[in-house]
Coordinates of C-alpha atoms in Angstrom, one line a residue:
M1 CA -13.3 23.2 -13.2
E2 CA -15.4 20.2 -12.2
T3 CA -16.2 17.7 -14.9
L4 CA -19.6 16.5 -16.0
H5 CA -19.4 13.2 -14.1
A6 CA -18.0 14.9 -11.0
T7 CA -20.9 17.2 -10.6
Q8 CA -23.5 14.4 -10.8
T9 CA -24.9 13.1 -7.5
L10 CA -24.7 9.4 -7.2
P11 CA -28.0 7.6 -7.2
A12 CA -28.9 6.5 -3.7
N13 CA -29.1 2.8 -4.6
T14 CA -25.6 2.8 -6.2
S15 CA -23.4 4.3 -3.5
G16 CA -23.9 1.4 -1.2
F17 CA -23.0 -1.1 -3.9
V18 CA -19.8 0.6 -5.0
F19 CA -18.7 1.1 -1.3
K20 CA -19.2 -2.6 -0.6
V21 CA -17.3 -3.7 -3.7
S22 CA -14.4 -1.3 -2.8
V23 CA -14.2 -2.6 0.8
V24 CA -13.9 -6.1 -0.5
A25 CA -11.1 -5.1 -2.9
A26 CA -9.4 -3.1 -0.2
L27 CA -9.1 -6.3 1.9
G28 CA -6.0 -6.9 -0.2
G29 CA -4.5 -4.1 1.8
L30 CA -5.4 -5.8 5.0
L31 CA -3.4 -8.8 4.0
F32 CA -0.6 -6.5 3.0
G33 CA -0.5 -4.9 6.5
Y34 CA -1.1 -8.3 8.2
D35 CA 1.8 -9.9 6.4
T36 CA 4.1 -6.9 6.8
A37 CA 3.8 -6.9 10.6
V38 CA 3.2 -10.6 11.6
I39 CA 6.9 -11.4 11.3
A40 CA 7.8 -8.8 14.0
G41 CA 6.0 -10.9 16.7
A42 CA 7.3 -14.3 15.5
I43 CA 10.9 -13.6 14.5
G44 CA 12.3 -13.9 18.1
F45 CA 10.7 -17.3 18.7
L46 CA 11.7 -18.5 15.2
E47 CA 15.3 -17.5 15.8
I48 CA 15.4 -19.8 18.9
K49 CA 13.4 -22.6 17.3
F50 CA 15.6 -23.0 14.2
G51 CA 18.9 -21.6 15.7
L52 CA 19.0 -18.9 13.1
T53 CA 22.2 -16.8 12.4
P54 CA 21.8 -13.1 11.8
V55 CA 21.9 -13.7 8.0
M56 CA 19.1 -16.3 8.3
V57 CA 17.1 -13.9 10.5
G58 CA 17.4 -11.4 7.6
W59 CA 16.0 -14.0 5.2
A60 CA 13.1 -14.8 7.5
A61 CA 12.2 -11.1 7.5
S62 CA 12.8 -10.3 3.9
S63 CA 11.7 -13.5 2.0
A64 CA 8.2 -12.3 1.7
I65 CA 9.4 -8.9 0.4
W66 CA 11.3 -10.6 -2.4
G67 CA 8.1 -12.5 -3.3
C68 CA 6.3 -9.1 -3.4
V69 CA 8.8 -7.8 -5.9
L70 CA 8.2 -10.7 -8.3
G71 CA 4.4 -10.6 -7.6
A72 CA 4.3 -7.0 -8.5
M73 CA 6.2 -7.7 -11.7
M74 CA 3.8 -10.4 -12.8
A75 CA 0.5 -8.9 -11.8
G76 CA 0.1 -6.3 -14.6
Y77 CA 0.5 -8.8 -17.4
L78 CA -1.7 -11.4 -15.7
S79 CA -4.5 -8.9 -14.9
D80 CA -4.5 -7.5 -18.4
R81 CA -4.8 -11.0 -19.8
F82 CA -7.1 -12.8 -17.4
G83 CA -8.9 -10.0 -15.5
R84 CA -8.5 -8.1 -12.3
K85 CA -10.9 -10.2 -10.3
K86 CA -9.4 -13.6 -11.3
V87 CA -5.9 -12.6 -10.3
L88 CA -7.1 -11.1 -7.0
I89 CA -8.7 -14.5 -6.2
I90 CA -5.3 -16.1 -6.9
T91 CA -3.6 -13.7 -4.5
A92 CA -6.0 -14.8 -1.8
V93 CA -5.2 -18.4 -2.4
L94 CA -1.4 -17.7 -2.4
F95 CA -1.7 -15.9 1.0
F96 CA -3.8 -18.7 2.5
V97 CA -1.3 -21.3 1.4
S98 CA 1.6 -19.2 2.6
S99 CA 0.1 -18.7 6.1
L100 CA -0.6 -22.4 6.5
G101 CA 2.8 -23.4 5.2
A102 CA 4.7 -20.9 7.3
A103 CA 2.8 -22.2 10.4
I104 CA 3.8 -25.9 9.9
P105 CA 7.3 -26.0 8.2
Q106 CA 9.5 -29.0 8.7
S107 CA 12.6 -26.9 8.1
F108 CA 13.7 -23.3 7.9
T109 CA 13.9 -23.6 4.1
Q110 CA 10.3 -24.6 3.9
F111 CA 9.4 -21.6 6.1
V112 CA 11.3 -19.2 3.7
L113 CA 9.6 -20.7 0.7
A114 CA 6.1 -20.4 2.3
R115 CA 6.8 -16.7 3.1
F116 CA 8.0 -16.2 -0.5
V117 CA 4.7 -17.6 -1.9
G118 CA 2.8 -15.2 0.3
G119 CA 4.9 -12.4 -0.9
L120 CA 3.8 -13.2 -4.5
G121 CA 0.2 -12.7 -3.5
I122 CA 0.8 -9.6 -1.5
G123 CA 2.9 -8.0 -4.2
A124 CA 0.2 -8.7 -6.8
A125 CA -2.6 -7.5 -4.6
S126 CA -0.7 -4.3 -3.7
M127 CA -1.1 -3.4 -7.4
L128 CA -4.4 -4.9 -8.2
S129 CA -6.6 -3.8 -5.3
P130 CA -6.2 0.0 -5.9
L131 CA -6.3 -0.6 -9.7
Y132 CA -9.6 -2.5 -9.4
I133 CA -11.2 0.2 -7.1
S134 CA -10.1 3.0 -9.4
E135 CA -11.6 1.3 -12.4
I136 CA -15.0 0.7 -10.8
A137 CA -15.4 3.9 -8.7
P138 CA -17.2 7.0 -9.8
A139 CA -14.9 10.0 -10.3
K140 CA -16.7 12.0 -7.6
I141 CA -15.6 9.6 -4.8
R142 CA -12.7 7.7 -6.4
G143 CA -10.1 9.2 -4.2
Q144 CA -11.9 8.2 -1.0
L145 CA -12.6 4.7 -2.2
V146 CA -9.0 4.0 -3.4
S147 CA -7.8 5.4 -0.1
L148 CA -9.6 2.6 1.7
Y149 CA -6.7 0.4 0.5
Q150 CA -4.2 2.4 2.6
L151 CA -6.6 2.3 5.5
A152 CA -6.8 -1.5 5.2
I153 CA -3.0 -1.7 5.3
V154 CA -2.9 0.3 8.5
L155 CA -5.8 -1.7 10.1
G156 CA -4.0 -5.0 9.1
I157 CA -0.8 -3.9 10.9
N158 CA -2.7 -2.9 14.0
L159 CA -4.8 -6.1 13.9
I160 CA -1.8 -8.4 13.8
Y161 CA 0.0 -6.4 16.5
F162 CA -3.0 -7.2 18.7
V163 CA -3.2 -10.9 17.6
N164 CA 0.5 -11.4 18.2
F165 CA 0.2 -9.9 21.7
K166 CA -2.8 -12.0 22.6
I167 CA -1.1 -15.2 21.3
A168 CA 2.2 -14.6 23.0
A169 CA 0.3 -14.0 26.3
Q170 CA -1.2 -17.5 26.2
G171 CA 2.0 -19.2 27.3
D172 CA 5.6 -18.9 28.5
S173 CA 8.7 -18.4 26.3
A174 CA 9.1 -22.2 25.8
W175 CA 5.5 -22.5 24.6
N176 CA 5.9 -19.6 22.2
V177 CA 9.1 -21.0 20.8
E178 CA 7.3 -24.3 20.1
W179 CA 3.8 -23.2 19.3
G180 CA 3.2 -19.4 19.6
W181 CA 4.8 -18.3 16.4
R182 CA 2.9 -21.0 14.5
Y183 CA -0.4 -19.6 15.6
M184 CA 0.7 -16.0 14.8
L185 CA 1.6 -16.9 11.2
G186 CA -1.3 -19.4 10.8
S187 CA -3.8 -16.7 11.8
G188 CA -3.3 -15.2 8.4
T189 CA -5.4 -18.0 6.9
L190 CA -8.6 -16.3 8.3
P191 CA -8.4 -13.0 6.5
A192 CA -7.2 -14.8 3.4
F193 CA -10.2 -17.1 3.4
L194 CA -12.5 -14.2 4.0
F195 CA -10.9 -12.3 1.1
F196 CA -11.2 -15.3 -1.2
V197 CA -14.9 -15.9 -0.5
L198 CA -16.0 -12.2 -0.8
L199 CA -14.2 -11.8 -4.1
F200 CA -16.8 -14.1 -5.7
L201 CA -19.5 -11.6 -4.8
V202 CA -18.0 -8.6 -6.7
P203 CA -18.0 -8.0 -10.5
E204 CA -15.1 -7.8 -12.9
S205 CA -13.7 -4.3 -13.7
P206 CA -16.0 -2.7 -16.3
R207 CA -13.1 -1.1 -18.0
W208 CA -11.3 -4.5 -18.4
L209 CA -14.6 -6.0 -19.7
I210 CA -15.0 -3.3 -22.4
K211 CA -11.3 -3.8 -23.3
R212 CA -12.2 -7.5 -23.9
R213 CA -15.3 -6.5 -25.9
R214 CA -17.7 -7.7 -23.2
Y215 CA -19.8 -4.5 -23.5
D216 CA -23.1 -5.8 -22.0
E217 CA -21.4 -7.2 -18.9
A218 CA -19.6 -3.9 -18.3
L219 CA -22.8 -2.0 -18.8
Q220 CA -24.5 -4.0 -16.1
T221 CA -21.8 -3.1 -13.6
L222 CA -21.7 0.6 -14.7
E223 CA -25.5 0.8 -14.1
K224 CA -25.0 -0.5 -10.6
V225 CA -22.3 2.1 -9.9
N226 CA -23.5 5.2 -11.8
G227 CA -27.2 4.5 -12.4
K228 CA -28.8 3.7 -15.8
E229 CA -28.9 7.4 -16.9
K230 CA -25.1 7.8 -16.9
A231 CA -23.9 4.2 -17.5
R232 CA -24.1 4.1 -21.3
E233 CA -22.5 7.5 -21.6
I234 CA -19.5 6.4 -19.4
A235 CA -19.3 3.0 -21.3
D236 CA -19.1 4.8 -24.6
E237 CA -16.5 7.2 -23.2
I238 CA -14.4 4.2 -22.1
Q239 CA -14.8 2.5 -25.4
S240 CA -13.8 5.6 -27.3
A241 CA -10.6 6.0 -25.2
L242 CA -9.7 2.3 -25.7
S243 CA -10.2 2.6 -29.5
Q244 CA -7.5 5.3 -29.6
E245 CA -4.9 3.3 -27.7
N246 CA -2.5 0.7 -29.1
G247 CA -2.1 -1.0 -25.7
T248 CA 1.7 -1.5 -25.8
V249 CA 4.3 -0.8 -23.2
A250 CA 6.0 1.5 -25.7
E251 CA 3.0 3.9 -25.4
L252 CA 4.0 4.6 -21.8
F253 CA 7.3 6.1 -23.2
S254 CA 5.5 8.2 -25.8
P255 CA 5.7 12.0 -25.4
G256 CA 2.1 12.2 -24.2
L257 CA 2.5 9.7 -21.3
R258 CA 6.2 9.6 -20.5
M259 CA 5.7 12.1 -17.7
A260 CA 2.8 10.0 -16.3
L261 CA 5.2 7.1 -16.0
V262 CA 7.9 9.2 -14.3
A263 CA 5.3 10.6 -11.9
G264 CA 4.1 7.1 -10.9
I265 CA 7.7 5.9 -10.4
V266 CA 8.7 8.9 -8.3
L267 CA 5.6 8.7 -6.1
A268 CA 6.0 5.0 -5.6
L269 CA 9.7 5.1 -4.8
F270 CA 9.7 8.3 -2.6
S271 CA 6.8 7.0 -0.6
Q272 CA 9.2 4.4 0.8
I273 CA 12.6 6.3 0.9
T274 CA 11.3 9.3 3.0
G275 CA 11.4 7.4 6.2
I276 CA 8.1 5.8 6.9
N277 CA 9.2 2.1 7.0
A278 CA 12.3 3.0 9.0
I279 CA 9.9 4.3 11.7
I280 CA 7.2 1.6 11.4
Y281 CA 9.5 -1.4 11.2
Y282 CA 12.2 -0.2 13.7
A283 CA 10.2 2.0 16.1
P284 CA 10.7 -0.3 19.1
E285 CA 14.5 -0.5 18.4
I286 CA 14.7 3.2 18.0
F287 CA 12.9 3.9 21.3
K288 CA 15.0 1.2 23.1
S289 CA 18.2 2.7 21.7
I290 CA 17.5 6.1 23.2
G291 CA 16.8 4.7 26.7
F292 CA 13.1 3.6 26.8
G293 CA 12.4 0.2 28.4
P294 CA 10.8 -2.6 26.3
E295 CA 7.3 -2.0 27.7
S296 CA 7.4 1.7 27.1
A297 CA 8.8 1.2 23.6
F298 CA 5.9 -1.1 22.8
L299 CA 3.3 1.4 24.1
Q300 CA 4.8 4.1 22.0
T301 CA 4.8 1.8 18.9
V302 CA 1.0 1.3 19.6
L303 CA 0.6 5.0 19.8
I304 CA 2.2 5.3 16.3
G305 CA -0.3 2.8 15.0
V306 CA -3.2 4.8 16.5
I307 CA -2.0 8.1 14.9
N308 CA -1.5 6.3 11.6
T309 CA -5.1 5.0 11.6
V310 CA -6.7 8.3 12.7
F311 CA -4.9 10.4 10.1
T312 CA -5.6 7.9 7.3
F313 CA -9.3 8.6 8.0
V314 CA -8.5 12.3 7.7
A315 CA -7.0 11.7 4.3
I316 CA -10.0 9.7 3.2
W317 CA -12.3 12.6 4.2
L318 CA -10.1 15.3 2.5
I319 CA -8.8 13.7 -0.7
D320 CA -11.9 14.4 -2.8
R321 CA -12.4 17.7 -1.2
A322 CA -9.0 19.3 -1.0
G323 CA -7.5 17.3 -3.8
R324 CA -4.5 15.0 -4.2
K325 CA -1.9 17.6 -5.0
T326 CA -2.9 20.0 -2.2
L327 CA -2.8 17.2 0.4
L328 CA 0.6 16.0 -0.9
M329 CA 2.1 19.5 -0.8
W330 CA 1.0 20.1 2.8
G331 CA 1.7 16.6 4.0
V332 CA 5.2 16.3 2.5
G333 CA 6.0 19.9 3.7
G334 CA 5.0 18.8 7.2
M335 CA 7.2 15.7 6.9
I336 CA 10.2 17.8 6.0
V337 CA 9.8 19.9 9.2
C338 CA 9.4 16.7 11.3
L339 CA 12.3 14.9 9.7
L340 CA 14.5 18.0 10.4
G341 CA 13.3 17.9 14.0
I342 CA 14.1 14.2 14.4
A343 CA 17.5 14.6 12.8
L344 CA 18.3 17.5 15.2
C345 CA 17.2 15.5 18.2
F346 CA 19.6 12.7 17.3
Q347 CA 22.4 15.2 16.4
Y348 CA 22.2 17.1 19.7
N349 CA 21.2 14.1 21.8
I350 CA 17.8 15.5 22.7
T351 CA 16.3 12.1 23.0
Q352 CA 15.1 11.7 26.6
G353 CA 12.4 14.4 26.6
P354 CA 9.2 14.5 24.7
W355 CA 10.5 16.2 21.6
L356 CA 11.7 13.1 19.6
L357 CA 8.4 11.3 20.3
L358 CA 6.4 14.4 19.3
F359 CA 8.3 14.8 16.0
I360 CA 7.9 11.1 15.2
L361 CA 4.1 11.2 15.9
A362 CA 3.7 14.5 13.9
Y363 CA 5.6 12.8 11.0
I364 CA 3.3 9.8 11.1
A365 CA 0.3 12.2 11.0
C366 CA 1.6 14.1 8.0
F367 CA 2.5 10.9 6.1
A368 CA -0.8 9.1 6.9
S369 CA -2.8 12.1 5.6
S370 CA -0.8 12.5 2.4
L371 CA 2.0 10.3 1.2
G372 CA 0.4 7.1 2.6
P373 CA -2.8 6.9 0.6
I374 CA -2.3 9.4 -2.3
P375 CA 0.4 7.6 -4.3
W376 CA -2.0 4.5 -4.5
V377 CA -4.7 6.8 -5.7
L378 CA -2.7 8.7 -8.3
I379 CA -0.9 5.6 -9.7
S380 CA -4.2 3.9 -10.1
E381 CA -5.8 6.7 -12.2
I382 CA -3.1 8.4 -14.4
Y383 CA -2.6 5.6 -17.0
P384 CA -4.6 4.6 -20.1
T385 CA -6.9 1.6 -19.5
K386 CA -5.1 -0.7 -22.0
T387 CA -1.7 -0.2 -20.3
R388 CA -2.9 0.6 -16.8
G389 CA -2.1 -2.9 -15.5
L390 CA 1.4 -2.9 -16.9
A391 CA 2.2 0.6 -15.8
M392 CA 0.9 0.0 -12.2
S393 CA 2.8 -3.2 -12.1
F394 CA 6.0 -1.4 -12.9
C395 CA 5.4 1.4 -10.4
T396 CA 4.5 -1.2 -7.7
L397 CA 7.7 -3.1 -8.5
V398 CA 9.7 0.1 -7.9
L399 CA 7.8 0.6 -4.6
W400 CA 8.7 -2.9 -3.4
I401 CA 12.4 -2.3 -4.4
G402 CA 12.2 0.8 -2.2
V403 CA 10.9 -1.4 0.7
V404 CA 13.7 -3.9 0.2
F405 CA 16.3 -1.1 0.2
I406 CA 14.9 0.5 3.4
T407 CA 14.5 -2.8 5.1
Q408 CA 18.1 -3.9 4.4
F409 CA 19.9 -0.6 5.0
T410 CA 18.1 1.2 7.7
P411 CA 19.5 -0.9 10.6
V412 CA 23.0 -0.5 9.0
L413 CA 22.7 3.2 8.8
L414 CA 21.2 3.6 12.3
K415 CA 23.9 1.5 13.9
G416 CA 26.8 2.9 11.8
E417 CA 28.7 6.1 11.7
M418 CA 25.7 8.1 10.3
G419 CA 23.5 7.2 13.3
G420 CA 20.0 8.6 13.7
A421 CA 21.0 12.1 12.6
G422 CA 22.5 11.1 9.3
T423 CA 19.9 8.5 8.5
F424 CA 17.0 10.9 9.0
G425 CA 19.0 13.6 7.2
I426 CA 18.9 11.4 4.1
F427 CA 15.2 11.0 4.4
L428 CA 14.9 14.8 4.8
I429 CA 16.8 15.4 1.5
N430 CA 14.6 12.9 -0.2
A431 CA 11.4 14.6 1.1
V432 CA 12.6 18.0 -0.2
I433 CA 13.2 16.5 -3.7
L434 CA 9.7 14.9 -3.6
L435 CA 8.1 18.2 -2.6
I436 CA 9.7 20.1 -5.5
F437 CA 8.7 17.3 -7.9
V438 CA 5.0 17.3 -6.7
W439 CA 4.9 21.1 -7.0
R440 CA 6.3 21.2 -10.5
K441 CA 5.0 18.0 -12.2
I442 CA 2.0 16.4 -10.4
P443 CA -1.4 17.5 -11.8
E444 CA -4.6 17.7 -9.8
T445 CA -6.9 14.8 -10.7
K446 CA -9.8 15.1 -8.2
Q447 CA -13.3 14.6 -9.6
R448 CA -12.1 13.8 -13.1
T449 CA -12.8 10.6 -15.0
L450 CA -10.0 8.3 -15.8
E451 CA -10.4 9.1 -19.5
E452 CA -10.2 12.8 -18.9
I453 CA -7.0 12.4 -16.8
E454 CA -5.5 10.3 -19.7
Q455 CA -6.3 13.0 -22.2
S456 CA -4.7 15.7 -20.0
W457 CA -1.3 14.1 -20.3
K458 CA -1.5 14.2 -24.1
Q459 CA -2.3 17.9 -24.3

């Protein structure tokens, strides 16, 4: 049944405001995608420039991810203490400094340190951007607005693919070894600076303000988002929920919220260990290994990016209509079929025709319309306000550990005895486990206020 707030039509003058604020916050996802993919274009030139060994190449690729792990760990505590907006501003500064430092290192060690600093910002923003949007968005369109974060990640990946391609085309191999990679990595200063400036134009999270007893400031923001008629009612609802919470980490392990914590961890982890990054990161190598030339492999990777973008828009359109759980069930179910098809193509060496590519593209479509954006939405809305930052920080930490695991072990699995069939067979098993968990344990949260969702776990 729809809730009171879900059935209200947003005042015309508020919808534009909340959309603009959400777009600004979602730029943290653009930096996420940008940083994730920029190294793919630069790593070959870096390897030659610094004479890197395979182990050092691994550090060049993973140093930012380790920073993301630490950034995700710290973000919850810092945002609960200092505010969502202030810490987001710090993430923009960290990414700017990292992009500049990675473009002008005097040694490989300096390069790794610069990338690690950027990872701190990306890890923190990966938790804070969806958290901020969920705390400011009206229940009726919260799913769509939080999904903008996943869309921004996809757009960031596609943008840097294009930027890397254009920069590499400006000179020959020798020029790229000396200068090209510097421009690729340094280009990240532009979106970081834009993010930094725009953050000064958005308000602090009203739920965080009320938690800090800054009621009047919170009310001003809620009036801009929901209209004056509903703002005070929502503010009182938030205040009432906060007064019933003790705000400790121990509360997350209480009988009423323990399953919410488990749900967030499972969604975060399984969004990474069901195969998506194995395809996104290693698509060119996968296509080359089965006989496609470098140019053909690149074009097919671009096609994957296009499908990813289109079906992320589909998710944004459906998430507040069909609901989170429904999309997850259909999307993960489709992923299972596609992963089975991919594994069978490798097992029976059916790799030269169209089937493998079709299964991969269908898998991307299923993921982008479900498991891509929905975990960010659910994780940002299922926890109490006083502990939401810490809970999301923990879930995001688990997500980044999953990224590290997949990044480190996918090449080993693909090139080892398991090969493509065994590797994607593991992802298939993980997807089946996730589908069962979603069916049994994940509640529907569409068009419910954060406070109503919180109470549902305690019933």
